[in-house]
mmCIF file with all atom_site columns, C-alpha atoms in Angstrom:
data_model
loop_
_atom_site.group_PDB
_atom_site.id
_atom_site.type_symbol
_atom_site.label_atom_id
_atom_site.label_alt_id
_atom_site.label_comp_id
_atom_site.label_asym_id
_atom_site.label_entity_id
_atom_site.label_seq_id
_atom_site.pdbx_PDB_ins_code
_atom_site.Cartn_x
_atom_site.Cartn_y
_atom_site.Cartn_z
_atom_site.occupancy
_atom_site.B_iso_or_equiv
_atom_site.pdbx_formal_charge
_atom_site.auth_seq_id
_atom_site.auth_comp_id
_atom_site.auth_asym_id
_atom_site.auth_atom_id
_atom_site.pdbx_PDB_model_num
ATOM 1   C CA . UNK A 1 1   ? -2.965  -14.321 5.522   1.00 84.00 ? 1103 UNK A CA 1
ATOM 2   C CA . UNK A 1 2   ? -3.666  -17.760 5.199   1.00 95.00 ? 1104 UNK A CA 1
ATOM 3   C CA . UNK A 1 3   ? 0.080   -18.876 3.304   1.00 97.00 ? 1105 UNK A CA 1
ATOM 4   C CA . UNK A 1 4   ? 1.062   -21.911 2.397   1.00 98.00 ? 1106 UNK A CA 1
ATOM 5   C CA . UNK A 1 5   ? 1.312   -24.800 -0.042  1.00 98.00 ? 1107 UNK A CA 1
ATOM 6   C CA . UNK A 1 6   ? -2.069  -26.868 -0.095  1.00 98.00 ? 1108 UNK A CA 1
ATOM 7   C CA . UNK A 1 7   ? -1.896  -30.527 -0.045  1.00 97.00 ? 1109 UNK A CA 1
ATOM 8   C CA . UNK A 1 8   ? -4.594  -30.374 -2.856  1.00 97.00 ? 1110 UNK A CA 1
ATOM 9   C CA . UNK A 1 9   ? -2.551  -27.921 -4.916  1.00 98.00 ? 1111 UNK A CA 1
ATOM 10  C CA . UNK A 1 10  ? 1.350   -30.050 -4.060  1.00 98.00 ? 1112 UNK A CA 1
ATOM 11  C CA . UNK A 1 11  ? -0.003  -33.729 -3.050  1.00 97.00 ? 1113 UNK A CA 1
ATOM 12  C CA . UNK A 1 12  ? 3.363   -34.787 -2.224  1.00 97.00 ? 1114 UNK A CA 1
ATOM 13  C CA . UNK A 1 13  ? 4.501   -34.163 1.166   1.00 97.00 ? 1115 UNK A CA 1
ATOM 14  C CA . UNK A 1 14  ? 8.910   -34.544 0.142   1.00 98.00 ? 1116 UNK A CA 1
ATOM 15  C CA . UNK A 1 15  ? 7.980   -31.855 -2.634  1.00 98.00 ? 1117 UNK A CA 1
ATOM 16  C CA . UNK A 1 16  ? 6.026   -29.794 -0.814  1.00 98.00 ? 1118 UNK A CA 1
ATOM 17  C CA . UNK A 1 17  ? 8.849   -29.528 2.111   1.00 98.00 ? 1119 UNK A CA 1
ATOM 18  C CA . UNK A 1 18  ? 11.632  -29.261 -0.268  1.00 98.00 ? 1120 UNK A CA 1
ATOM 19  C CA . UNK A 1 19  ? 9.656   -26.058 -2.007  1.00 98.00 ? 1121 UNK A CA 1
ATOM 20  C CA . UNK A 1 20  ? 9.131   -24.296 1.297   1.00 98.00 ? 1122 UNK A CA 1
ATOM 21  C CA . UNK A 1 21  ? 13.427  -25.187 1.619   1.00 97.00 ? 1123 UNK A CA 1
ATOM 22  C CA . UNK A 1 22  ? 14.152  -23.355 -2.141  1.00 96.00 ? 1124 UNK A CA 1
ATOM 23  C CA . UNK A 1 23  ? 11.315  -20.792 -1.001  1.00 95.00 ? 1125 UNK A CA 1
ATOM 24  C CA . UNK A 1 24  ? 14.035  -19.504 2.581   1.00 93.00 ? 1126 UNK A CA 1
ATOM 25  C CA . UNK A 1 25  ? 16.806  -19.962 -0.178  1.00 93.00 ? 1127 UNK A CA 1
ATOM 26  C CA . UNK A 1 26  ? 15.266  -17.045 -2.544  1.00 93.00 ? 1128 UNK A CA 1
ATOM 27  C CA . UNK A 1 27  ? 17.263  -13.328 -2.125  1.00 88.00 ? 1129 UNK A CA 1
ATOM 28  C CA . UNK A 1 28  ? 15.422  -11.478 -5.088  1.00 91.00 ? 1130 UNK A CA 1
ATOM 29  C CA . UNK A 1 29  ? 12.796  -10.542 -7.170  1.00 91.00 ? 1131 UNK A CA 1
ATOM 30  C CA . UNK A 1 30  ? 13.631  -12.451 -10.432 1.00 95.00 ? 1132 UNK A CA 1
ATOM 31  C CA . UNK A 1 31  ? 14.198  -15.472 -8.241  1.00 96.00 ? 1133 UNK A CA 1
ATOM 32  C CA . UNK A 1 32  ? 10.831  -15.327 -6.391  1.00 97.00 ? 1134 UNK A CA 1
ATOM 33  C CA . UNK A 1 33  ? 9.220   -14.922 -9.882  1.00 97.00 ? 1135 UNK A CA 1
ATOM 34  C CA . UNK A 1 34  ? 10.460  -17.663 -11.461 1.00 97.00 ? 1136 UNK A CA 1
ATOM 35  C CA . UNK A 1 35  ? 10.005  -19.790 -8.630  1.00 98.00 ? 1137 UNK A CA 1
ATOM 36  C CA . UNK A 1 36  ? 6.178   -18.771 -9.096  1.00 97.00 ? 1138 UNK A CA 1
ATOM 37  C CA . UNK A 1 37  ? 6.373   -19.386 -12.484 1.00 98.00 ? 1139 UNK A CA 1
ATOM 38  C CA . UNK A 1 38  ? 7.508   -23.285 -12.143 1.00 97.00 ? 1140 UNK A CA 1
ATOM 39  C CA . UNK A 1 39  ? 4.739   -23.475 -9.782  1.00 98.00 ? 1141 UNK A CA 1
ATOM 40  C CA . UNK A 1 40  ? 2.102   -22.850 -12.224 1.00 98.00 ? 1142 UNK A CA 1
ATOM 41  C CA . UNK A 1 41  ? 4.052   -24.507 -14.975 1.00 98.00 ? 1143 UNK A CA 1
ATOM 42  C CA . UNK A 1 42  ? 4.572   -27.960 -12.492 1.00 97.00 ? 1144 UNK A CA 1
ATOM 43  C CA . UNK A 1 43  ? 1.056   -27.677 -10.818 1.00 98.00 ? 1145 UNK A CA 1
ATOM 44  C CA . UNK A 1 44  ? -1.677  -24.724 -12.173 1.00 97.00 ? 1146 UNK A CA 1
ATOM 45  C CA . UNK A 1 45  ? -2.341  -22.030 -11.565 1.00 97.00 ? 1147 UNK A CA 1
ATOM 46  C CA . UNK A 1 46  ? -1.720  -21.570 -7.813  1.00 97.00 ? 1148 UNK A CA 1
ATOM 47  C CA . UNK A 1 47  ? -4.531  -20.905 -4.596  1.00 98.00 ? 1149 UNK A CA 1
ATOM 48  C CA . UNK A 1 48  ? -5.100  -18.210 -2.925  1.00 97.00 ? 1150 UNK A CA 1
ATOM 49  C CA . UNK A 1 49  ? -2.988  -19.469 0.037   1.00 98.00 ? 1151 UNK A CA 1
ATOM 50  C CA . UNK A 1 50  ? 0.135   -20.213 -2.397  1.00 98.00 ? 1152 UNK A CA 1
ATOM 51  C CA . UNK A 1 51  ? -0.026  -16.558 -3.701  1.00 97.00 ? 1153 UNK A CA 1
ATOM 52  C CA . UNK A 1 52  ? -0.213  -15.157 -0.415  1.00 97.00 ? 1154 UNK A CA 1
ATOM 53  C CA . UNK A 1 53  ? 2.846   -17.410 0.105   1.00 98.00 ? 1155 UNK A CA 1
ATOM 54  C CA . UNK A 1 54  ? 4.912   -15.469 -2.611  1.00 97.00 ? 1156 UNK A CA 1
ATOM 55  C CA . UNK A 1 55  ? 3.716   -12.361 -1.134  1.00 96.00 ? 1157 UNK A CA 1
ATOM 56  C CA . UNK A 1 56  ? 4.664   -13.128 2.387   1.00 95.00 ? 1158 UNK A CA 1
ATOM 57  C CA . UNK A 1 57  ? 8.235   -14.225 1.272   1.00 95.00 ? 1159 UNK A CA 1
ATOM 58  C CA . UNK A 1 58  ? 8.361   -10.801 -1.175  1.00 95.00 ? 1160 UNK A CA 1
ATOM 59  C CA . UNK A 1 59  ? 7.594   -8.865  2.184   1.00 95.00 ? 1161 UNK A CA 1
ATOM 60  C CA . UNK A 1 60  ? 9.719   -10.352 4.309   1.00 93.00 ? 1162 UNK A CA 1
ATOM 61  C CA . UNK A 1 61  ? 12.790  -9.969  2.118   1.00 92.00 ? 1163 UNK A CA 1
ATOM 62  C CA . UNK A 1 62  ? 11.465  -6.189  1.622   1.00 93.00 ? 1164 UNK A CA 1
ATOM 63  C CA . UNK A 1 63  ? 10.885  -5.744  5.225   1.00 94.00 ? 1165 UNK A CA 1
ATOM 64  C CA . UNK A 1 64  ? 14.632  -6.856  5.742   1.00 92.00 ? 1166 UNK A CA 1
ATOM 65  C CA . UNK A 1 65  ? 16.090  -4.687  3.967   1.00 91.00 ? 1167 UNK A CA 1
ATOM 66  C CA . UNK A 1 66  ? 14.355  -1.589  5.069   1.00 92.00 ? 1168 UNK A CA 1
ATOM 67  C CA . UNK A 1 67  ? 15.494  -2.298  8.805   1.00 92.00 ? 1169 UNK A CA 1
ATOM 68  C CA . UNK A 1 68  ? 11.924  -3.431  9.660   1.00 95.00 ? 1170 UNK A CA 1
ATOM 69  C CA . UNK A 1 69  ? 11.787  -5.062  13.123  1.00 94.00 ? 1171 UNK A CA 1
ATOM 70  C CA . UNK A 1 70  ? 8.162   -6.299  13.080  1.00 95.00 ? 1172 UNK A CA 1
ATOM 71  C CA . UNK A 1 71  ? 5.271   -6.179  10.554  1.00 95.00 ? 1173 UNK A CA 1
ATOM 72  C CA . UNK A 1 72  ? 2.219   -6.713  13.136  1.00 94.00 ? 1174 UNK A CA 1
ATOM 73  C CA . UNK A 1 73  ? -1.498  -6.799  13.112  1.00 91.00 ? 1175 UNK A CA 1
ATOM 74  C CA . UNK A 1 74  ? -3.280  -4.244  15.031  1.00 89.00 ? 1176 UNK A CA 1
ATOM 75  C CA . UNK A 1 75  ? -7.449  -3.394  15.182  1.00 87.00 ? 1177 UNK A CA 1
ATOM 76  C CA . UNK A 1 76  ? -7.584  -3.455  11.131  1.00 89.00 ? 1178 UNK A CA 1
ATOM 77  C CA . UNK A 1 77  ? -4.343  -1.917  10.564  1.00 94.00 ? 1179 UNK A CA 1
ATOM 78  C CA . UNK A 1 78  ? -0.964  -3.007  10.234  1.00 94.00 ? 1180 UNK A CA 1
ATOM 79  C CA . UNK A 1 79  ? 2.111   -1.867  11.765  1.00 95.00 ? 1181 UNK A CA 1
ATOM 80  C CA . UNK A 1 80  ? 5.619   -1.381  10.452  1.00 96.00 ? 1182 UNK A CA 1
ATOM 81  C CA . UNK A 1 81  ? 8.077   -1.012  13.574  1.00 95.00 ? 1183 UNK A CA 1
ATOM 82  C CA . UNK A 1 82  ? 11.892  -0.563  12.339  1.00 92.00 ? 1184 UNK A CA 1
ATOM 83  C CA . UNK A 1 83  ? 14.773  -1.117  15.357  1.00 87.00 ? 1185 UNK A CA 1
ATOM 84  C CA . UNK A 1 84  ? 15.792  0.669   17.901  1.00 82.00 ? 1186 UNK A CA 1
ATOM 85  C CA . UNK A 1 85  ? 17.387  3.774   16.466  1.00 84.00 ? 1187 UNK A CA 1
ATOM 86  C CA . UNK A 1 86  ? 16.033  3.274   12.868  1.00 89.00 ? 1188 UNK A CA 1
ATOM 87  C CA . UNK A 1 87  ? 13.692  5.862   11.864  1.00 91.00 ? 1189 UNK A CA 1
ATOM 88  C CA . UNK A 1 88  ? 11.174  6.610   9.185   1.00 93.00 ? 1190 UNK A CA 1
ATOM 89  C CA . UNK A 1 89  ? 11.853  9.578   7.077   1.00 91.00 ? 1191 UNK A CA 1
ATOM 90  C CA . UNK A 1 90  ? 7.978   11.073  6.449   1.00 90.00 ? 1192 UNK A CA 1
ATOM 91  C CA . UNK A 1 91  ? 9.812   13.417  2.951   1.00 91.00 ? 1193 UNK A CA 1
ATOM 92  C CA . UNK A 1 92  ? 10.375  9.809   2.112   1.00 91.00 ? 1194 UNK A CA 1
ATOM 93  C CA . UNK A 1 93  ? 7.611   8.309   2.386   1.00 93.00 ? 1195 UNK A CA 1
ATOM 94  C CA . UNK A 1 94  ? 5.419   11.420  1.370   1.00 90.00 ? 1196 UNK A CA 1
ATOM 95  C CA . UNK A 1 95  ? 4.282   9.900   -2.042  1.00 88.00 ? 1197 UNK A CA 1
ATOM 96  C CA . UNK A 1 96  ? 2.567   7.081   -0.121  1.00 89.00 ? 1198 UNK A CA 1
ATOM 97  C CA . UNK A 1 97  ? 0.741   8.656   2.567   1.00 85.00 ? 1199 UNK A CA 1
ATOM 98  C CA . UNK A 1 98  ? -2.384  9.851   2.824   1.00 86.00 ? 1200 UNK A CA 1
ATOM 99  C CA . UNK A 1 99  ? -5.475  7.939   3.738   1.00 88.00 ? 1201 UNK A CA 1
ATOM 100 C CA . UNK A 1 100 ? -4.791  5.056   5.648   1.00 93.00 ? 1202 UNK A CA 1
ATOM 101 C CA . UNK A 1 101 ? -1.059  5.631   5.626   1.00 95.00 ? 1203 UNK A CA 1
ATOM 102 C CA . UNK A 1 102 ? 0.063   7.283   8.658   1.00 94.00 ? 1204 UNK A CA 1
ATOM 103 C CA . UNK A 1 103 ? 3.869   7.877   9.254   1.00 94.00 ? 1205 UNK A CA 1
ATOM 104 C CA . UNK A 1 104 ? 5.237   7.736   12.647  1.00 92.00 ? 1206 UNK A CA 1
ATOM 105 C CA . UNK A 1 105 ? 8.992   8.760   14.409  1.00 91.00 ? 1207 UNK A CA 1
ATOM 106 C CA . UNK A 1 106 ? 9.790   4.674   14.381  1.00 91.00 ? 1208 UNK A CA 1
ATOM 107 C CA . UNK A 1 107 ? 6.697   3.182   12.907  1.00 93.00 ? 1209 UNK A CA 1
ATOM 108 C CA . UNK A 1 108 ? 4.145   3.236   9.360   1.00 95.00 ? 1210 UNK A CA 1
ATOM 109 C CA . UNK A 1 109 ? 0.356   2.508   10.112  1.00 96.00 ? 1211 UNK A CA 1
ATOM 110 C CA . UNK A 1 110 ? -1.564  1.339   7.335   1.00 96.00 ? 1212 UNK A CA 1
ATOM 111 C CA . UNK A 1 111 ? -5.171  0.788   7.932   1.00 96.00 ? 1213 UNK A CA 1
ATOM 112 C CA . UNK A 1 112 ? -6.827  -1.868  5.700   1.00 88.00 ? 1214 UNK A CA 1
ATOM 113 C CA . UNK A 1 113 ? -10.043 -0.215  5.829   1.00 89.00 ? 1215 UNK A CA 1
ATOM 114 C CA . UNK A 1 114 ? -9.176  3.196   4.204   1.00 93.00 ? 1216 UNK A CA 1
ATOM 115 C CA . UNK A 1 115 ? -6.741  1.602   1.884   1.00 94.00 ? 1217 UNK A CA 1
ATOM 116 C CA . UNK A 1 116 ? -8.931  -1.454  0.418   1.00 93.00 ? 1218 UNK A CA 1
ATOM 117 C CA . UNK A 1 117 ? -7.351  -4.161  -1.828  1.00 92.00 ? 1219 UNK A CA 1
ATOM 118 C CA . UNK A 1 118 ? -4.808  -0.908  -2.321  1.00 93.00 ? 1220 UNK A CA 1
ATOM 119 C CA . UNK A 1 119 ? -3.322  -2.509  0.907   1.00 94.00 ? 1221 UNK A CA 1
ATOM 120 C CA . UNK A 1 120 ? -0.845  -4.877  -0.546  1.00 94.00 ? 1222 UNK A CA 1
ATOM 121 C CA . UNK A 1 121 ? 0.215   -2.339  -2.848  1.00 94.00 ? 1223 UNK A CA 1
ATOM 122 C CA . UNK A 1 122 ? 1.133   0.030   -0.313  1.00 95.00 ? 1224 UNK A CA 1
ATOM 123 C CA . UNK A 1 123 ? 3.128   -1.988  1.894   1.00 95.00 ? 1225 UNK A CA 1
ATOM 124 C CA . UNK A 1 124 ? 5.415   -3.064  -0.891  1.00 95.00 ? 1226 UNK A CA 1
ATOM 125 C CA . UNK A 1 125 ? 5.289   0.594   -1.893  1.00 95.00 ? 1227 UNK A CA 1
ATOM 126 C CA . UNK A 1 126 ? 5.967   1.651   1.525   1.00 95.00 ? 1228 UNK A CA 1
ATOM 127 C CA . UNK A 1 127 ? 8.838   -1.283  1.992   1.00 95.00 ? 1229 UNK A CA 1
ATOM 128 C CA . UNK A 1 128 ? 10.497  -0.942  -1.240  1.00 94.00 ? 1230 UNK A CA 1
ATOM 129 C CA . UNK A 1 129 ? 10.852  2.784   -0.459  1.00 94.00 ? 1231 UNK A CA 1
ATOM 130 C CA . UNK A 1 130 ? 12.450  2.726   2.827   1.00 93.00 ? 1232 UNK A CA 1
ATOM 131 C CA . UNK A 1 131 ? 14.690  -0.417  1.556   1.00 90.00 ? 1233 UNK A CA 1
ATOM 132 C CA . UNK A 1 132 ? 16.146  2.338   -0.711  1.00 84.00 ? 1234 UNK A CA 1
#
């Protein structure tokens, strides 16, 4: 995903870094939401790139706290890999798979393809499950 802030949509560089500074500072939901919000209120409505932005940073904190190693990209699918002794529980995750959702011993497989623009859904779905 193509993730950042624009230079078109933040012109000045000292704002734009200190954003991306308050954006590794942000621990929840409601925090992440309103940081979204004084985006829109301070400069529009945001790009493409800046929404994938919030969605990256939503994911990552997600993907923490389910003991998710890596999130990778793999031949139109992406792969959810917890650590070393962390496994996936498929009873869990039951309510989420199907196609394009396959559940693994230590990783989730979610195939863009099958799920369409389901896909972002999922994953948070998927994360937010497993986070617990």
């Amino acid at each position: 995903l193509a993730a950042f802030l624009p230079e078109t949509y933040v012109p000045d560089l000292d704002v734009r870094l200190y954003l991306y500074h308050r954006l590794t500072a942000i621990r929840d939901d409601d925090a992440l939401h309103e940081f979204g919000r004084e985006l829109r209120d301070r400069f529009g409505e945001p790009p493409k790139e800046v929404k994938n932005l919030l969605f990256a940073v939503r994911v990552k904190r997600l993907a923490r706290a389910a003991g998710i190693e890596a999130i990778v990209s793999d031949g139109g699918a992406l792969l959810l890999r917890r650590f070393s002794g962390w496994h996936f529980d498929k009873e869990q995750l039951a309510e989420v798979t199907g196609p394009g959702v396959r559940v693994a011993l230590n990783q989730v497989r979610l195939d863009y393809v099958k799920l369409g623009r389901r896909w972002r859904k999922v994953l948070e779905e998927v994360l937010t499950i497993v986070a617990g």
